[in-house]
Amino acid sequence: MKLKLLSLGLIAAALAAAPAFAADPPLPPGGAAVLTWTLEQQKFGYRNMEKINPVNVVKRGEHVRDLPAGQPIDPKWSYGGKDWDVARYMDAMRTSGILILKDGKVVLERYGLDRGPTDRWTSFSVAKSVTAILAGAALKDGYIKSLDDPVSTYVPEMKGGSYDQVSVRQLITMTSGVKWNEDYTDPNSDVAKVGFKVEEPGVNPVVSYMRKLPRESAPGEKFVYKTGETDLAGIVISKAVGKPLSQYLSEKVWVPYGMEQDAVWMVDVAGHERGGCCMSMTLRDYARIGQFMLEDGVANGQRVLPEGYMADASALHVKFDQGLYTGYGYFLWLVEGGYEAAGIFGQNIIVYPGEGLVIAINSAWPSADADDMWAAQEAFAKAVRASVK
């Protein structure tokens, strides 16, 4: 009995001395409520989207593409009347990860907000650019015959509505001419409502919502940023290839290019991946996407995208006269010397093809789309470019 009591006492003492592990916080609400999460909800929720919203898995393969170490960099720069380094930038910008590849080698990799190398992080609209990659793969495989085909060729339910004469190319450059509200602060905006409710039994909720929208200009005349159009583009691709986007992405990129971890992709209420939003992957796999684009869509020696597709995707299809961006390509923002896959709250993959440079950034900004924070991120990218020359 004394021995037993002694053992219990030792166990109790050991437990008392052991470090305390904090329990996970309550899961934040899913769906469009992600746009209004608190800062603490962001920090946990962006790493755990599969616990909050339904997802499909993008499976990795057996091979993992190595990201060897290169010559480390430690950028320092001045911006907004202050001196900056990477640590100060990450703290001020609520950054969960930065990974920079120069000629395919890691020259900087840092983490924050309790995130580590094996933690996934949500992409928000970076997924749009992945959808553009899959459009190129479907073109290469012959599932999509031409980007100038009408959307209704692949989604017949769009016939008779505003998208009837819109081409796939106009869809992926967001020049459809269809009216849309992308206000992230308005719970009644189109972006807050599309895909979250079954409106017509038997019809995908995105298709049902989008085909009812009115037209405001002729196709090809006007650029308006529309998340719903990337969701619709995802449906065009999946109908053309006859597979879920997650399976097609696994087959065309995740397995052959050697992604290190399964990704997850949020789905709508019908179980279809949201072409416009919310993949989750490790920071290193974000960087690998950028490297895949930089290498014009060649994976393990095999061409996944048509030759020259990324040059076309990052060409000036829409010209901007002001702001940070010079124009828009196929779900890509164009910047001086390169292009970006960008998502709200500070998600970014920036590719500078002529410099062999890829910058992957994940963040949890306090607001979805703040011009001053995007400008600060561009200043950081400029400092990176200067430090690797």
Coordinates of C-alpha atoms in Angstrom, one line a residue, residues 16 57 251 290:
A16 CA 2.7 19.0 -11.6
V57 CA -8.1 16.5 -50.0
E251 CA -2.7 14.2 -60.7
G290 CA 5.5 29.6 -57.5

